[in-house]
Structure formats: C-alpha cells, structure tokens
XYZ file of C-alpha atoms in Angstrom:
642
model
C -23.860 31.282 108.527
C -24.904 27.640 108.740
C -28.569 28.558 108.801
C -28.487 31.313 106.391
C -27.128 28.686 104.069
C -29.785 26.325 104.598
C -32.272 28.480 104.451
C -31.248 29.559 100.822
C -30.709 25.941 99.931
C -34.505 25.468 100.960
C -35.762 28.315 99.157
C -34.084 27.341 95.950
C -35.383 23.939 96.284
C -38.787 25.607 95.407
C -37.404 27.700 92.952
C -38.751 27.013 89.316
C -36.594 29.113 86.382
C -39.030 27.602 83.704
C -42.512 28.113 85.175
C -43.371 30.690 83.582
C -42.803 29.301 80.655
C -45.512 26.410 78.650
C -44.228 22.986 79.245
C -41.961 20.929 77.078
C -43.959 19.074 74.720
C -42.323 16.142 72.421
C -45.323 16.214 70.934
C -46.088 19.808 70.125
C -42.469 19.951 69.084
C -42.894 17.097 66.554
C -46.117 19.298 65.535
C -43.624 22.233 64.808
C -41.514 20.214 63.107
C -43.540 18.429 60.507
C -44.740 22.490 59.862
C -41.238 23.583 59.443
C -40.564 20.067 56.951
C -43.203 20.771 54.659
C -43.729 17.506 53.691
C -40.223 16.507 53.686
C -39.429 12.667 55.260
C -38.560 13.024 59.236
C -36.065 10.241 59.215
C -34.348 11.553 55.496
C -34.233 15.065 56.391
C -33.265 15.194 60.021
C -32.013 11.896 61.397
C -28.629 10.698 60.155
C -26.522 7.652 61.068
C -23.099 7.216 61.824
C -21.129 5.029 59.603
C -21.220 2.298 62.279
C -25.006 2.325 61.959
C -25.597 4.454 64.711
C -28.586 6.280 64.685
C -28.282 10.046 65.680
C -31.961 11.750 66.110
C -31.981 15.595 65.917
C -33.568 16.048 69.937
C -32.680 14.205 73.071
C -34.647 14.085 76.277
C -35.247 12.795 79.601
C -36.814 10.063 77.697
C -33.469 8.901 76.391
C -31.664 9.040 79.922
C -30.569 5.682 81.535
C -28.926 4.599 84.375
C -26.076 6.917 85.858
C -22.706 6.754 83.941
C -21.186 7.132 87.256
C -19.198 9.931 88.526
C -14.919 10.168 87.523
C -12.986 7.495 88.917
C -16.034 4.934 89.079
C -17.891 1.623 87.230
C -18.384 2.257 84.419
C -15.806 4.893 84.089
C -17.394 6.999 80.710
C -16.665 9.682 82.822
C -13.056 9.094 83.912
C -10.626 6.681 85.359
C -9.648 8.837 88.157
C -11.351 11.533 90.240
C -8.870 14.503 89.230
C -6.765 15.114 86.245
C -3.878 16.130 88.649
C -1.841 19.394 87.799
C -2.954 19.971 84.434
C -5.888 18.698 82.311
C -3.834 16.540 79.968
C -0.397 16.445 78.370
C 0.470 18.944 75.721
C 2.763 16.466 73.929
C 4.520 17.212 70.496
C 5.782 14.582 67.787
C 9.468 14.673 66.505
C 10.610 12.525 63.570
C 13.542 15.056 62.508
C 16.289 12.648 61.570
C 19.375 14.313 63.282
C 19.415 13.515 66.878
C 21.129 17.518 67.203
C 17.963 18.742 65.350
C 15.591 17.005 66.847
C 16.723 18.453 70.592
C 16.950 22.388 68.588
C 12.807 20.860 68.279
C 12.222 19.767 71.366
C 13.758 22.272 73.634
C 12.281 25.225 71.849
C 8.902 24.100 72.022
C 9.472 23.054 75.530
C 10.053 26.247 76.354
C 7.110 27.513 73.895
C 4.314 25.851 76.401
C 4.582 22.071 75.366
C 4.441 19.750 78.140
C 5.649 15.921 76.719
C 7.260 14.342 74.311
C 7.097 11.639 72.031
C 10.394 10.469 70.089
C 9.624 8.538 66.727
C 12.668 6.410 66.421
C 13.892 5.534 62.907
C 13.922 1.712 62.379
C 12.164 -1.066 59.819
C 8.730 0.322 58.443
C 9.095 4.214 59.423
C 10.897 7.286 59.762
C 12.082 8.694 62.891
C 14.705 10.109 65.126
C 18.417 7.973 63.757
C 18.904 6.866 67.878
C 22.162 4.318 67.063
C 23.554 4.175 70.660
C 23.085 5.755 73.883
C 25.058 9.175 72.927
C 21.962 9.652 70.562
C 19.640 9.304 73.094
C 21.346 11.689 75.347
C 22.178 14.200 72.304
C 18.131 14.134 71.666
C 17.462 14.925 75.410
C 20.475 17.276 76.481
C 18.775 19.665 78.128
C 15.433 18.312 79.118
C 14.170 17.712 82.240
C 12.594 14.524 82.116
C 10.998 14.718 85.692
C 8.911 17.684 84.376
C 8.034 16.573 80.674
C 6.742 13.094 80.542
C 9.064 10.983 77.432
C 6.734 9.083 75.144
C 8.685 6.483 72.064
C 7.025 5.478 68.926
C 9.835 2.826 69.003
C 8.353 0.516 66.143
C 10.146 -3.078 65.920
C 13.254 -0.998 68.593
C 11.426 -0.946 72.206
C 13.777 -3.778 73.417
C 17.237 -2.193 72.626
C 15.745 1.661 73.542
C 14.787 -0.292 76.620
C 18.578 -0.992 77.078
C 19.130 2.561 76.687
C 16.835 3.502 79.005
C 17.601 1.873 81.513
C 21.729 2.791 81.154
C 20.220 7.056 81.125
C 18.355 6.185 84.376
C 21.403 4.648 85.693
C 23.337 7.756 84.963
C 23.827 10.736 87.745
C 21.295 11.451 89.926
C 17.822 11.016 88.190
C 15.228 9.406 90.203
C 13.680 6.501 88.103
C 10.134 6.861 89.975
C 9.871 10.577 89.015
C 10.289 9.943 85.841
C 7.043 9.254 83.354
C 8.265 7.574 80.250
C 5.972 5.776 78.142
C 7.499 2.996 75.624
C 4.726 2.271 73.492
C 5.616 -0.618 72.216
C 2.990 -2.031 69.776
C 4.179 -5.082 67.405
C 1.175 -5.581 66.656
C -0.394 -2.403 65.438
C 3.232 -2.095 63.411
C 1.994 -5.460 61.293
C -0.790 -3.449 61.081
C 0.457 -0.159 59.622
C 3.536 -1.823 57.707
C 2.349 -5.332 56.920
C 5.736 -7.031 57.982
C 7.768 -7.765 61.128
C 11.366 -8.413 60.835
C 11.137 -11.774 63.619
C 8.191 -13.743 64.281
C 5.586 -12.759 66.753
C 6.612 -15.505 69.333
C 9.769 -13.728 69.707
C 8.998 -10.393 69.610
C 6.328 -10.766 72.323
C 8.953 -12.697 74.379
C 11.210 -9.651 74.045
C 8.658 -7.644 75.485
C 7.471 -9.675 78.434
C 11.239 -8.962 79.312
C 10.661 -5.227 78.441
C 7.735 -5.470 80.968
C 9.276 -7.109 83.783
C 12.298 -4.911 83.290
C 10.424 -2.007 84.123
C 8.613 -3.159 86.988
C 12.025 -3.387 88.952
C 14.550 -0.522 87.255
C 11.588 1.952 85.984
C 8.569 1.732 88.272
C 7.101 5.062 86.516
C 7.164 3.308 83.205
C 4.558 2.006 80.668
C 5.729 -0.561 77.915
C 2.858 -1.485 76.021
C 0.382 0.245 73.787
C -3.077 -1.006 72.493
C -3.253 1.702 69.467
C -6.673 2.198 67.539
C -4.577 4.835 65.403
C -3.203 2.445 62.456
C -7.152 1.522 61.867
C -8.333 4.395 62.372
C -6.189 6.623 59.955
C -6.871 2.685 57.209
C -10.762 4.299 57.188
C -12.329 2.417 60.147
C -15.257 3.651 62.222
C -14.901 4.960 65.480
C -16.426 1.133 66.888
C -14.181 -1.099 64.165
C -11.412 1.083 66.392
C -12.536 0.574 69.533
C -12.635 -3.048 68.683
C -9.536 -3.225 67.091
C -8.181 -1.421 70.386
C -9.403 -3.970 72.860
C -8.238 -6.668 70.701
C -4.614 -5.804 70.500
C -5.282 -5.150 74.382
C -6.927 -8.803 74.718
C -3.702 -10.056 72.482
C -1.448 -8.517 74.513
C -2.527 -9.819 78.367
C -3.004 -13.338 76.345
C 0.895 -12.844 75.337
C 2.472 -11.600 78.231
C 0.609 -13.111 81.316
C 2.644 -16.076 83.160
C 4.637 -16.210 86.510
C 6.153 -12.885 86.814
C 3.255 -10.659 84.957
C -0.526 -11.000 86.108
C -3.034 -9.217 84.025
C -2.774 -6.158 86.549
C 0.953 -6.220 85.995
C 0.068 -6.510 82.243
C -2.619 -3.238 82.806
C -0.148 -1.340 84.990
C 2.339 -1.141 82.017
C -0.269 -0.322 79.256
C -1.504 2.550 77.675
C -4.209 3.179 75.138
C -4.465 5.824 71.953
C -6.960 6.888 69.762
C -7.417 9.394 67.227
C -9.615 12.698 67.397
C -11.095 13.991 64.444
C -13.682 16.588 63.364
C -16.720 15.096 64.703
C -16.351 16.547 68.025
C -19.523 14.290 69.583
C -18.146 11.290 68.318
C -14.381 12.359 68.856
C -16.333 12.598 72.919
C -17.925 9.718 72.823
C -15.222 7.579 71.862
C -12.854 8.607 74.430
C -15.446 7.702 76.930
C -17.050 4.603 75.586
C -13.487 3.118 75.098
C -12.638 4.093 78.971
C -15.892 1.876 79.657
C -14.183 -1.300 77.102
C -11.179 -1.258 78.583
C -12.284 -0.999 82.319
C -14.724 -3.807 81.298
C -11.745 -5.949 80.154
C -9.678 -4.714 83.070
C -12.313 -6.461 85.642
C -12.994 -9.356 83.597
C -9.190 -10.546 84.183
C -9.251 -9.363 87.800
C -7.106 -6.183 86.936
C -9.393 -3.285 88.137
C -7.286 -2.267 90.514
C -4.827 -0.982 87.696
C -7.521 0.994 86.255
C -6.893 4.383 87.925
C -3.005 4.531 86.622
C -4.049 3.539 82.763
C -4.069 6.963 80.487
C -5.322 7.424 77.177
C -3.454 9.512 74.681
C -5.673 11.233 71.317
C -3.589 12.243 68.203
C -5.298 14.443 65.288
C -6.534 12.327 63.060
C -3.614 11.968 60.205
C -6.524 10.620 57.321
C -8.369 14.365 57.787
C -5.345 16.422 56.973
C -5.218 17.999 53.687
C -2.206 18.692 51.777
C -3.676 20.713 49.423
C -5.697 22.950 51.747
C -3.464 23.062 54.517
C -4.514 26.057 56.058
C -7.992 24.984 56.593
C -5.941 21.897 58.795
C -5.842 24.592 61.759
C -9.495 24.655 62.273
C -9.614 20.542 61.867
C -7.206 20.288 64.379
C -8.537 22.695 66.851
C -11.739 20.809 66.602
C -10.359 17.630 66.986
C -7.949 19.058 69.877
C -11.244 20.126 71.538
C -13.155 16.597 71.089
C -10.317 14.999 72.804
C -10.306 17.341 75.875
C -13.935 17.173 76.385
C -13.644 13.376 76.652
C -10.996 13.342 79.044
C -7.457 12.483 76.893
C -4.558 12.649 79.415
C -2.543 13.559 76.396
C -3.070 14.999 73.244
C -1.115 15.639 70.475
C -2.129 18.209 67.877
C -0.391 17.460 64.217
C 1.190 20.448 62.867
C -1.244 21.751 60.048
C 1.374 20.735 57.340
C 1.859 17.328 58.344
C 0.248 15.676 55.157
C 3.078 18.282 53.056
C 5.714 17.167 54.957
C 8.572 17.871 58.024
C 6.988 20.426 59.965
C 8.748 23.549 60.741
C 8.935 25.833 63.936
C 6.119 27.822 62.952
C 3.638 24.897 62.139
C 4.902 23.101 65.239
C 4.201 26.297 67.216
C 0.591 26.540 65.926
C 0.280 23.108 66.837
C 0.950 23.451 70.154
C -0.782 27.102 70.557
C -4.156 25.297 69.917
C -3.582 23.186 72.884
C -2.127 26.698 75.001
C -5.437 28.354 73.952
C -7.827 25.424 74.699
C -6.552 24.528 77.732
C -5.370 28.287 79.490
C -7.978 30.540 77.343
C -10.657 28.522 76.451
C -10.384 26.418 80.001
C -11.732 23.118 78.559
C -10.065 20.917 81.256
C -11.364 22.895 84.310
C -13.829 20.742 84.936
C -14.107 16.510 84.509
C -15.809 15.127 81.953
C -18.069 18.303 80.671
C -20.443 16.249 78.362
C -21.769 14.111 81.456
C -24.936 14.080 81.802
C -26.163 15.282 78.337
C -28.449 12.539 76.897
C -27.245 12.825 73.252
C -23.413 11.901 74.457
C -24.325 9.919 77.114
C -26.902 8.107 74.634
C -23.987 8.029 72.364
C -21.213 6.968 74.401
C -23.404 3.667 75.249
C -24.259 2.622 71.967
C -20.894 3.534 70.719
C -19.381 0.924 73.422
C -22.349 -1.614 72.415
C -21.651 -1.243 69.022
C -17.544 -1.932 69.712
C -17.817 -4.435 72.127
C -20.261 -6.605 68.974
C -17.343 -6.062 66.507
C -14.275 -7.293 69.402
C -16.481 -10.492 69.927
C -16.471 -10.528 66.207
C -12.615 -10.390 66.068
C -12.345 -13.036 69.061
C -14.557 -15.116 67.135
C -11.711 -15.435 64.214
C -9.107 -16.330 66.855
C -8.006 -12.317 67.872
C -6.570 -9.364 65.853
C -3.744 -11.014 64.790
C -4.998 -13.947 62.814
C -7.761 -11.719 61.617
C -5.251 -9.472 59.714
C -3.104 -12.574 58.595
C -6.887 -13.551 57.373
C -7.823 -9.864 56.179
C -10.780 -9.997 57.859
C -9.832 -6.886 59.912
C -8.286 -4.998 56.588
C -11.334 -6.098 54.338
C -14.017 -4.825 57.231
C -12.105 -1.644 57.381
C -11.918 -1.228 53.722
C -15.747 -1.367 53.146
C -16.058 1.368 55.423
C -13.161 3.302 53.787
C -15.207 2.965 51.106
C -18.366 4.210 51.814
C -16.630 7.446 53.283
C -14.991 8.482 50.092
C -18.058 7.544 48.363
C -19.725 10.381 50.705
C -17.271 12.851 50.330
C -17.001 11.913 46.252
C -21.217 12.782 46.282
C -20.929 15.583 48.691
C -23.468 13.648 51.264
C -20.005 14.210 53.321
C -18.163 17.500 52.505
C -14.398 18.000 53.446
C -14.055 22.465 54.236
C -12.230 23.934 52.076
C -11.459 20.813 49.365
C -14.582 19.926 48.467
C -16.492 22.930 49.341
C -15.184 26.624 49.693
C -11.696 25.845 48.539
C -9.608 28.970 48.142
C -7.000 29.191 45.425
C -6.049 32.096 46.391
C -4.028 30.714 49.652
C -0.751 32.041 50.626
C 1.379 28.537 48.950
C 2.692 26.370 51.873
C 6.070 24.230 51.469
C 7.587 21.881 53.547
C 10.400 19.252 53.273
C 9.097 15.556 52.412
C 8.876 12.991 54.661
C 11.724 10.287 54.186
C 10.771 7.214 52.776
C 10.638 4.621 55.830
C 13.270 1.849 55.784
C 12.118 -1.548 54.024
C 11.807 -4.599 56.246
C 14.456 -6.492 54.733
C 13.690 -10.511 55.064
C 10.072 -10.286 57.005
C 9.108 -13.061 59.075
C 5.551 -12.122 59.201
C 3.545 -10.324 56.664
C -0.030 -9.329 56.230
C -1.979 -6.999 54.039
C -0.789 -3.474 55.044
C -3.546 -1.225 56.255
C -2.354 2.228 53.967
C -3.500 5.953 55.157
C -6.470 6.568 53.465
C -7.487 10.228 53.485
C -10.677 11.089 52.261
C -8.987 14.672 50.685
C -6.708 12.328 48.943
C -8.483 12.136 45.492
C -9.227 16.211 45.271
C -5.449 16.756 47.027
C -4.371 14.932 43.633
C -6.648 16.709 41.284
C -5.188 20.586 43.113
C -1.855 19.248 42.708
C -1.729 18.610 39.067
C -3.331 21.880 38.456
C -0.883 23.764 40.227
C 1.595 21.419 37.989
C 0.093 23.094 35.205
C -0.224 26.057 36.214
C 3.474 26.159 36.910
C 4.516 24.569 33.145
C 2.169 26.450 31.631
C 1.824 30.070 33.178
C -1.338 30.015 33.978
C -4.562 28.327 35.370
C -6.704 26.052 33.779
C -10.535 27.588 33.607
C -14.054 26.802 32.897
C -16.073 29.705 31.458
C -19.671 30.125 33.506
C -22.163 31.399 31.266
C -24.268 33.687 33.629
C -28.040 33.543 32.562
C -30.238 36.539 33.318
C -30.159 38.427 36.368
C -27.520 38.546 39.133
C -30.368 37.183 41.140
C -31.093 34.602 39.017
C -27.708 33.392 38.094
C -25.493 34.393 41.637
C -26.425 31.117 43.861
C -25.370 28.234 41.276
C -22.696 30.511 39.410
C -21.039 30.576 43.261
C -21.866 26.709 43.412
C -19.734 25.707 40.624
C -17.017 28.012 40.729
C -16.621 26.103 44.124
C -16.959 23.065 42.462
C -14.484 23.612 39.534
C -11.904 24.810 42.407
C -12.155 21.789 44.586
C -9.640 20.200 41.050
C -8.241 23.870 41.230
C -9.715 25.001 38.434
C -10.093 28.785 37.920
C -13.721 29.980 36.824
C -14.424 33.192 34.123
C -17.411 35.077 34.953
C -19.382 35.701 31.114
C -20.688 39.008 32.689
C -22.351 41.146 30.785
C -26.643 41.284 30.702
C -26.804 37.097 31.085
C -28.416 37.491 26.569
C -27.471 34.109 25.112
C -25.908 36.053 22.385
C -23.785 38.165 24.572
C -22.837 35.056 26.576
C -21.744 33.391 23.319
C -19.566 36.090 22.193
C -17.872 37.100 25.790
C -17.038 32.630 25.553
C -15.369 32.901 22.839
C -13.438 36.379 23.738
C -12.548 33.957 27.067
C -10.195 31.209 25.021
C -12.057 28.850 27.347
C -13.299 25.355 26.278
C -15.479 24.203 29.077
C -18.764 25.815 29.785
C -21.079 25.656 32.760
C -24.600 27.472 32.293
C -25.446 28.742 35.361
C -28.712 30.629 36.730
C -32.558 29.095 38.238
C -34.552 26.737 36.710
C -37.126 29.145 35.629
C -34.684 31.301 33.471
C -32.928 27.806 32.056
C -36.760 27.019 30.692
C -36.359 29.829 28.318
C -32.544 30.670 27.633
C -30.487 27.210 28.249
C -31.400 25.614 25.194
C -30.395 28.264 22.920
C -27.529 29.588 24.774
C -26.257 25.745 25.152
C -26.373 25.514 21.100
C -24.622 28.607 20.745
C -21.239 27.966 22.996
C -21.645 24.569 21.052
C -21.241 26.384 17.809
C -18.570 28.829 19.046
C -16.525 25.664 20.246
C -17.292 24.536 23.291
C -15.973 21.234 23.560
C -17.624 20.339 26.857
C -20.978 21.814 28.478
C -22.232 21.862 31.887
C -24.902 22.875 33.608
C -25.486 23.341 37.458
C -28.608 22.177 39.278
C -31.275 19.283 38.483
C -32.876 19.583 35.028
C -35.460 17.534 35.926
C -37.938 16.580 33.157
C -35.607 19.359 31.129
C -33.182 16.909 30.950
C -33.889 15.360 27.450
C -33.862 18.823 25.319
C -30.943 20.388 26.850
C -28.674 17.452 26.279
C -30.057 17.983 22.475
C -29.441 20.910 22.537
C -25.829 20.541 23.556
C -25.677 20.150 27.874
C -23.833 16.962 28.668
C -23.304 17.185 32.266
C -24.888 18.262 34.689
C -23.334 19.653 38.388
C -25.457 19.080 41.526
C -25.031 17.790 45.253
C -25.425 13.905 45.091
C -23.144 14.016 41.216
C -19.685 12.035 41.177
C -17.372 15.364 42.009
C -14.415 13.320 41.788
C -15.231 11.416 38.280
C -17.084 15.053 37.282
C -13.298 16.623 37.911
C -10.936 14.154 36.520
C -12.812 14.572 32.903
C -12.390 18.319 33.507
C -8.677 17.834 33.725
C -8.774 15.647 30.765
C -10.883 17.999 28.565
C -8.364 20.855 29.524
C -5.014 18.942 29.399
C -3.947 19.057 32.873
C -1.665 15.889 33.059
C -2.748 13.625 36.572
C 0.251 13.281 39.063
C-alpha cells in the first residue's frame, strides 16, 4: 500500500481545484468594488477600526501573511501552549455565589451531573458576594459529594485566599485524597480586587507577603495547585479594549513575579502557580484573537524572566463578558453568550464559563444555570468546536489580527511600566481614566447606533415572556481600608436603555398600561412600512408601545385617527418623496389636534427648515442621540426615571 499511497500523494501534488477558474485579482476585485460603492468612500463604507485603533479591511490575502505563528505548543504560542488539549477541549466550569453553603452544593452537584465539568466557588468576604465559607465544615458542606479528582475546584477568594488556603490544605489532609490528582485553582488576585472594589482591608506589602506563603505552601502540600491569577476581567467588564486588557493582564502578571520572586520562588515557580483570565464577548474575531495574542504576551514575559519552561502547564480561563448582558432583554443574553462561548473555544480557553442569561437580573436559577451550561454541551459535543487546535490558524484576517492585537497591548503594558506598574497607575488613575475614555466612546456608539446592542437598541421585543430572578446581595463594605483607589464600576453599554425599559414597565405596572407614541403613516404601505418599522423599534428600545394611524395615510384621516388614539407624541413616518407633499400639512394638523411633541423619521435634508415651521421638532435617524431622543420621550409622557 506504500506505493499506492505515494503515488496518489504525487498525483494530487499536480492537482489544481481552481484552474478552471480566472485568477484572483486584487485588482479586478477593487474594480468590482468601487462598481458595487457607487461612489461611496472605500475606507468610510467598508473598512472599520477597532476601538484600539486597529484597522480591520473588508479582504485579506496572501499579501497580508507573515511569518508562521508556529504550530500548538511552540514560540510564539498564538496557536497554543501545549500540543493537545488533553481529554476534553476545555473546562465546562459553572459560577456559584448562592450564600448557603447547603444550597450552593444542591447547585453544584446537580449541574455536575447535568454535563458541567469545574467549578468555581465565589467566597463571600470584603468587596463581594459569595459562598458564607466560615470554617472548614463549610467548605466540606459546599463539596459533600463531589469528586474533586474529576471536576477541577476554581475560588474567586477575594481578600480570603490565605485562610481558604488553610482550609485547603486541612480537606487534602483528610482521608484518602491524593493532593497531586487534584486540580484546584486559588485565584488569588489582590490586585485586580483594588481594581474592581477600590479598597483592600491591609496594605499591599502584607497581603503579597501572605501570598508568597500561599505559593510556597502549595508547592510542597498541593503540587496540582495554582495560587495566583493575572485577571483582565475587572478592566474589561470597567469598558477597556481588548489591548488596554491585555495590558492590564501582563501588568498584574509583571506585578506579581516582581512581588513574589526571592529565595524560595523563581519566576518559573512564580509561572507554575499562575493562571490567566479574560473575558469573551460578541465579537467572535476579536474574542479569537485575544485569546491568542495574550498566549503570545505572556509566553513573551515567561522567557524574558527565564520561565519558559512553565509555559506548557499555564491555562487561560474566558468568562462571558458581564458588561454585554442585558437585564432588560435577557433572553436575547442566550445568543450573546453562545457567541462569546464560541470565540473563546476557537481561541483555545482551557476553561470557559458561560454566565447564566439572567445574570445582570440577578441569582440565577436551575434553569438559567442549565442553559448556561447546555451552550457549552452543544458547542463542544454537537457543534465539535474543540476537535481540532487552534481552528483560526492560518487565516490571514486572525492571524493579521492576533499580531497587531499583541503589538497594540504590548505599547499600552510599556505604557503602564512607564508609570511605575498597574498598581501605582490605579493609585494615579491613569489606568481608570484610560479605560474610561474608551468606556466612553463605546456608549457614545451604541447611544448613535454606529454600535447597535440586539434586541435593546434594535429589534427589542416587548412582547417577551417577563423574566425574574432574586437580587444579588449587596457585597460587604471594607470596613477601615488600608489602600484605596478609584473603583473601576461595571459599565454595560445596555445600561442606559436597561434603565429607560425599566421605568416603563414601572409605569406600565402603576398605571395599567403602556406608554405610546402614535406613528402617523403617510401614503402607501410601501411608502410608509420601512421607517414606520424603524421607529416603532426605536420607541421600544425605552419600551415604549407604538399605535399604527392606519387608515389611507390622508393627512386628514391621520389627524382624526391621532386624536381617537389619546396619544401625545407623534412620529410621521413614510419616504422622502411623499413627506415633500403631505408632512407639512399633516405635521400642522396633529399640532392643532394636540400633539405636544412631533417626530419625524429619516433625514429631512434641505426640508428641514419648513417642517420644523410647520410643527416637526425632532427628527429620528441612525447617527441621532437614541438615548437623549428617549429620555425626553419619557418626560413628555410622564414615565418617572428609576
């Protein structure tokens, strides 16, 4: 068979698929292009930049390729710290933060048994809410039941790693359990807690001596432990930019080998007991590309301090993005994060965990927890995105991406060295004030619909099945900080419309029914259909119901089916040709019948003059304020803000 297969190996050596086919032409493409654009500006219409400044082009070709990005478990690791993913693709870890340590186990073990793989306890301390885990009969109460040899334990232990470390250390004592076997990650991160909280109980001096003792504790009594986490999560879900993360990431990493390295840890002691986490969100290229350009930071870091070796045991953990969740859409949250879930398994997460859809609502309950972890079942057994390593290798938009993503990182860590590390730049605010401006910007986007959030600020639905869930607890206060900076607070783009859908409902519920704008419907279905559908949409992103004027779109007839409605907002809707003879006089006749705001939807252009005489005082069109546009809604129709 040996030379049957080379002979077919030969033969397909000559084989061409494409040559039939004309040759690719950049050029005659461009040609078909500028056709297709009419005019319209190349760069405006089809090139569009990431909010690091990235540039992302609409083809990618040979042209664009660049030396090899390696192959898994290789310099410069894009593609993978190790050559195989082991048993399973990644970790199908869920988060618990149910108070009672009883409850909390009810959690675990059912979805356990539902298809999750790990774990990751949120312990209840200073600055967040969590598991209550007072002594070691917690601890055991949490985990009666689970095998810990078989489902990897991950902490978010906040300011608590040292005396869970205690506790540890007594379970592993206990019975038989073989400490080697079993994969626990502590996660401590002091310094991504400053971050998210803005105060630490002791002083960073001590704290980071607590944890070189952490550190050097497990090395001897829990040799399949990690201790430390560099977490890009608290910036991320502040507003930053998938590079200010990065950065941030590989300076708490930096931080931490500066804090911890002396006799009894070397930097590849320090690397052994780290690991790294990001968040995924809806850009699935850049959710990719992140993953893989921070493998490349880190590994770069991990050489520069002689620490390489340690490389192939460091894992990377993606969460769902908590800023992208929508409270009042929450529904719409299972498609975010099934994208997201996706992103983070095409760039190679060892673990992911998938937020449960109501997160931003509250506790989530078994049903929401088992959608949650049904996204990852799907993906990874149905879909089969982990079957092979690193999927996106070798495409020259992410491996384009994935290097300029790292170059773009690696600028803003030197930055961040440059004002003495990540700690004293957040005791500056240089970190908070960088991330801000960026914060900004996005809800800016999303406000002018350059950015537009499914189903909040376009295609919201108010006619969703109504989702509850029990609030999160309010997070203990750190009583008497030692440290404090300027807290880096959730921002989530939704936020402003979540607000304006809320106090609607309010009203709605005080008041029996919804608030409404009346669209007056200007000559033919044809002519009115595509903007009437536009800003019903945009009156229901504030959850505002819309009345359809029906009838044969006659101003007249408009007029009198306005004032039948008992509305007092009106929104003209229909083209530009039939608002050249009809908008004018219909606009002065809702006036008349009481109207006591106008709209219009679409650009009046040099119209604009005569239909604000003639009554029009706003008009709705991609590029307009939606969030300022909505709030004076509310306030025309009552609806009190919460």
């Amino acid at each position: 068979y040996g030379d049957l297969i080379n002979q077919v190996a030969g033969q397909m050596d000559k084989l061409s698929l494409a040559e039939e086919f004309p040759a690719a032409d950049e050029t005659a493409w461009l040609a078909l292009v500028e056709k297709a654009l009419r005019g319209s500006d190349f760069e405006k219409t089809l090139v569009s930049r990431s909010y690091d400044g990235l540039k992302i082009d609409p083809l990618y070709t040979r042209s664009d390729d660049a030396p090899t990005s390696g192959l898994p478990g290789s310099a410069p690791y894009a593609r993978g710290l190790r050559a195989d993913h082991g048993d399973y693709p990644w970790d199908i870890r869920q988060l618990y933060t149910a108070s009672e340590p009883g409850a909390a186990n009810k959690d675990i073990l059912e979805d356990l048994m539902g298809g999750a793989t790990s774990i990751t306890l949120q312990i209840a301390g200073p600055g967040q809410i969590g598991v209550t885990i007072a002594s070691l009969d917690d601890l055991e109460q949490v985990l009666k039941g689970v095998q810990l040899d078989f489902a990897p334990l991950a902490f978010a232990p906040g300011e608590r790693f040292a005396e869970l470390m205690d506790m540890l250390k007594e379970l592993v004592g206990k019975g038989d359990r073989d400490a080697s076997a079993i994969g626990c990650a502590l996660n401590a991160d002091p310094i991504g807690m400053l971050v998210r909280t803005g105060a630490l109980s002791d002083n960073l001096d001590n704290i980071f001596e607590r944890l070189g003792g952490v550190a050097r504790d497990a090395q001897s009594s829990c040799p399949g432990m990690t201790t430390i986490l560099a977490d890009g999560r608290p910036y991320h879900d502040g507003g930053a930019s998938e590079a200010q993360e990065l950065a941030c990431l590989c300076a708490a990493m930096v931080a931490y080998l500066r804090a911890l390295e002396g006799d009894a840890l070397t930097p590849a002691a320090i690397v052994d007991q780290m690991g790294f986490a990001i968040s995924a969100d809806t850009d699935q290229f850049l959710t990719i590309a992140k993953l893989r350009a921070g493998r490349m930071l880190v590994a770069r870091i991990a050489e520069e301090c002689g620490a390489a070796g340690s490389l192939p045991g460091v894992k990377f953990h993606a969460e769902t993005s908590r800023r992208m969740l929508a409270a009042q859409a929450p529904w719409v949250n299972m498609l975010r994060t099934t994208m997201a879930c996706a992103g983070a398994a095409l760039g190679g997460a060892d673990s992911i965990c998938v937020l449960p859809f109501t997160w931003a609502l509250g506790q989530p309950n078994a049903f929401a927890r088992r959608i949650a972890r049904n996204i990852q079942i799907i993906l990874q057994e149905e879909s089969a995105l982990g079957a092979v390593l690193d999927p996106a290798g070798g495409s020259w938009y992410v491996e384009s991406l994935s290097r300029e993503l790292a170059a773009k990182a690696w600028t803003l860590f030197q930055g961040i060295e440059k004002k003495g590390g990540i700690v004293e730049a957040c005791a500056s605010g240089f970190v908070q004030k960088e991330i801000a401006e960026t914060a900004a910007k996005r809800a800016e986007a999303v406000a002018t619909g350059r950015e537009e959030l499914t189903g909040v600020s376009v295609f919201p639905s108010l006619k969703d099945m109504p989702v509850s869930a029990e609030p999160h607890r309010l997070p203990a206060e750190v009583e008497d900080p030692a440290i404090t900076v300027e807290p880096t607070p959730l921002r989530a783009p939704s936020e402003p419309f979540d607000r304006l859908r809320a106090a609607a409902n309010a009203h709605v519920d005080a008041n029996g029914n919804r608030p409404a704008v009346f669209l007056a419907n200007l000559g033919k279905t044809s002519d009115f259909a595509a903007r009437a559908s536009y800003a019903r949409n945009f009156f229901a992103a504030a959850g505002l119901d819309a009345i359809d004027s029906g009838g044969d779109g006659a101003p007249e007839n408009v007029a009198t089916a306005f004032t039948d409605s008992g509305a007092k907002l009106v929104c003209l809707c229909s083209s530009d040709a039939v608002y050249g003879e009809l908008a004018s006089q219909t606009a002065s006749l809702v006036k008349k019948a009481g109207a006591e705001h106008i709209y219009l939807a679409g650009r009046p252009g040099d119209a604009r003059a005569a239909l604000r005489e003639a009554g029009v005082e706003t008009f709705l069109h991609k590029g307009c304020d939606m969030i300022d546009t909505l709030r004076r809604a509310h306030d025309y129709l009552g609806v009190a803000a919460t």
